[in-house]
PDB file of C-alpha atoms in Angstrom:
ATOM      1  CA  TRP A  73     162.849 264.753 128.907  1.00  0.00           C
ATOM      2  CA  LEU A  74     161.391 267.468 129.756  1.00  0.00           C
ATOM      3  CA  ASN A  75     162.309 268.638 133.981  1.00  0.00           C
ATOM      4  CA  SER A  76     158.514 268.258 135.867  1.00  0.00           C
ATOM      5  CA  PRO A  77     158.866 268.516 140.061  1.00  0.00           C
ATOM      6  CA  PRO A  78     157.477 264.722 140.385  1.00  0.00           C
ATOM      7  CA  GLN A  79     159.759 262.867 138.182  1.00  0.00           C
ATOM      8  CA  ASN A  80     162.974 265.172 140.404  1.00  0.00           C
ATOM      9  CA  TYR A  81     162.003 264.889 142.912  1.00  0.00           C
ATOM     10  CA  ALA A  82     161.235 260.951 142.515  1.00  0.00           C
ATOM     11  CA  LEU A  83     163.805 260.244 141.189  1.00  0.00           C
ATOM     12  CA  ARG A  84     165.644 262.800 143.938  1.00  0.00           C
ATOM     13  CA  HIS A  85     164.369 260.305 146.386  1.00  0.00           C
ATOM     14  CA  SER A  86     164.500 257.014 145.184  1.00  0.00           C
ATOM     15  CA  ARG A  87     165.854 255.842 148.847  1.00  0.00           C
ATOM     16  CA  PRO A  88     163.725 257.285 150.768  1.00  0.00           C
ATOM     17  CA  LEU A  89     160.992 256.081 148.500  1.00  0.00           C
ATOM     18  CA  ARG A  90     161.252 252.776 148.060  1.00  0.00           C
ATOM     19  CA  ARG A  91     161.852 252.364 151.508  1.00  0.00           C
ATOM     20  CA  LEU A  92     157.755 253.777 152.395  1.00  0.00           C
ATOM     21  CA  ILE A  93     156.444 251.642 149.329  1.00  0.00           C
ATOM     22  CA  GLY A  94     158.477 248.617 149.469  1.00  0.00           C
ATOM     23  CA  GLY A  95     159.810 248.064 152.837  1.00  0.00           C
ATOM     24  CA  PRO A  96     158.629 244.714 154.655  1.00  0.00           C
ATOM     25  CA  ASP A  97     156.531 246.732 157.229  1.00  0.00           C
ATOM     26  CA  ALA A  98     154.936 248.812 154.844  1.00  0.00           C
ATOM     27  CA  HIS A  99     150.247 248.997 154.622  1.00  0.00           C
ATOM     28  CA  LEU A 100     150.901 248.659 150.893  1.00  0.00           C
ATOM     29  CA  VAL A 101     153.439 245.719 150.730  1.00  0.00           C
ATOM     30  CA  ARG A 102     150.992 243.562 153.433  1.00  0.00           C
ATOM     31  CA  SER A 103     147.752 244.810 152.276  1.00  0.00           C
ATOM     32  CA  GLY A 104     149.100 243.091 148.748  1.00  0.00           C
ATOM     33  CA  VAL A 105     148.067 246.051 146.988  1.00  0.00           C
ATOM     34  CA  VAL A 106     152.310 246.954 146.361  1.00  0.00           C
ATOM     35  CA  SER A 107     154.546 244.404 144.763  1.00  0.00           C
ATOM     36  CA  PRO A 108     158.061 244.813 146.310  1.00  0.00           C
ATOM     37  CA  ALA A 109     159.149 242.648 143.067  1.00  0.00           C
ATOM     38  CA  ARG A 110     158.058 245.339 140.827  1.00  0.00           C
ATOM     39  CA  LEU A 111     158.371 248.535 142.358  1.00  0.00           C
ATOM     40  CA  ASP A 112     162.983 246.874 142.490  1.00  0.00           C
ATOM     41  CA  GLN A 113     161.899 246.750 138.968  1.00  0.00           C
ATOM     42  CA  VAL A 114     160.611 250.041 138.740  1.00  0.00           C
ATOM     43  CA  PHE A 115     163.183 251.676 140.828  1.00  0.00           C
ATOM     44  CA  ASP A 116     166.305 249.869 139.630  1.00  0.00           C
ATOM     45  CA  HIS A 117     166.026 252.063 135.734  1.00  0.00           C
ATOM     46  CA  PRO A 118     165.752 256.747 136.036  1.00  0.00           C
ATOM     47  CA  LEU A 119     163.306 255.758 133.078  1.00  0.00           C
ATOM     48  CA  SER A 120     160.653 254.070 134.723  1.00  0.00           C
ATOM     49  CA  VAL A 121     161.106 255.597 137.968  1.00  0.00           C
ATOM     50  CA  ARG A 122     160.165 258.861 135.483  1.00  0.00           C
ATOM     51  CA  ARG A 123     157.160 257.042 133.451  1.00  0.00           C
ATOM     52  CA  ASN A 124     155.285 256.226 137.386  1.00  0.00           C
ATOM     53  CA  ALA A 125     156.559 259.207 139.877  1.00  0.00           C
ATOM     54  CA  GLU A 126     153.286 260.837 140.028  1.00  0.00           C
ATOM     55  CA  SER A 127     151.693 257.435 141.102  1.00  0.00           C
ATOM     56  CA  LEU A 128     154.792 256.850 143.836  1.00  0.00           C
ATOM     57  CA  ILE A 129     154.171 260.159 145.764  1.00  0.00           C
ATOM     58  CA  CYS A 130     150.862 259.588 145.553  1.00  0.00           C
ATOM     59  CA  SER A 131     151.284 255.669 146.921  1.00  0.00           C
ATOM     60  CA  ALA A 132     154.335 257.524 149.576  1.00  0.00           C
ATOM     61  CA  MET A 133     150.586 259.778 150.252  1.00  0.00           C
ATOM     62  CA  VAL A 134     148.441 256.801 150.415  1.00  0.00           C
ATOM     63  CA  GLU A 135     151.381 254.477 153.081  1.00  0.00           C
ATOM     64  CA  LEU A 136     152.101 257.751 155.262  1.00  0.00           C
ATOM     65  CA  PHE A 137     147.672 258.275 155.904  1.00  0.00           C
ATOM     66  CA  PHE A 138     147.659 254.279 157.065  1.00  0.00           C
ATOM     67  CA  ARG A 139     151.300 255.004 159.401  1.00  0.00           C
ATOM     68  CA  SER A 140     149.296 257.719 160.005  1.00  0.00           C
ATOM     69  CA  MET A 141     145.700 256.189 160.823  1.00  0.00           C
ATOM     70  CA  GLU A 142     147.527 252.770 162.244  1.00  0.00           C
ATOM     71  CA  LYS A 143     149.120 255.862 165.842  1.00  0.00           C
ATOM     72  CA  ARG A 144     145.912 257.312 166.228  1.00  0.00           C
ATOM     73  CA  LEU A 145     144.052 253.982 166.027  1.00  0.00           C
ATOM     74  CA  GLY A 146     146.330 252.466 168.011  1.00  0.00           C
ATOM     75  CA  LYS A 147     146.540 248.685 165.826  1.00  0.00           C
ATOM     76  CA  ALA A 148     146.563 248.114 162.130  1.00  0.00           C
ATOM     77  CA  TRP A 149     144.954 250.144 159.569  1.00  0.00           C
ATOM     78  CA  LYS A 150     142.725 247.837 157.653  1.00  0.00           C
ATOM     79  CA  GLY A 151     139.973 249.897 155.753  1.00  0.00           C
ATOM     80  CA  HIS A 152     136.766 251.374 156.032  1.00  0.00           C
ATOM     81  CA  PRO A 153     134.490 248.303 157.413  1.00  0.00           C
ATOM     82  CA  ASP A 154     132.416 248.392 154.881  1.00  0.00           C
ATOM     83  CA  ALA A 155     135.132 248.551 151.622  1.00  0.00           C
ATOM     84  CA  PRO A 156     136.130 245.320 150.065  1.00  0.00           C
ATOM     85  CA  ALA A 157     138.876 243.303 151.267  1.00  0.00           C
ATOM     86  CA  LEU A 158     141.947 242.686 148.560  1.00  0.00           C
ATOM     87  CA  ALA A 159     142.371 239.347 147.462  1.00  0.00           C
ATOM     88  CA  SER A 160     145.161 238.184 148.830  1.00  0.00           C
TER      89      SER A 160
END
């Protein structure tokens, strides 16, 4: 394997990434964007973590953005009002 920074980061920090993206309080889980069961399958295999490293890191950044918006607004951020709602 070639060592890329995103792959190394995702492998070294898989536990915090898993909690951030797939925890029960994660906006991505509550909105149905992320399936905790599927995420567990990815994190259970280092090869899958390597293959999905960039997506995992980008998902973590989106989750952090949602959390920062929630803090700024004082309530759960539900997205831009003109954006279509996600199907449940």
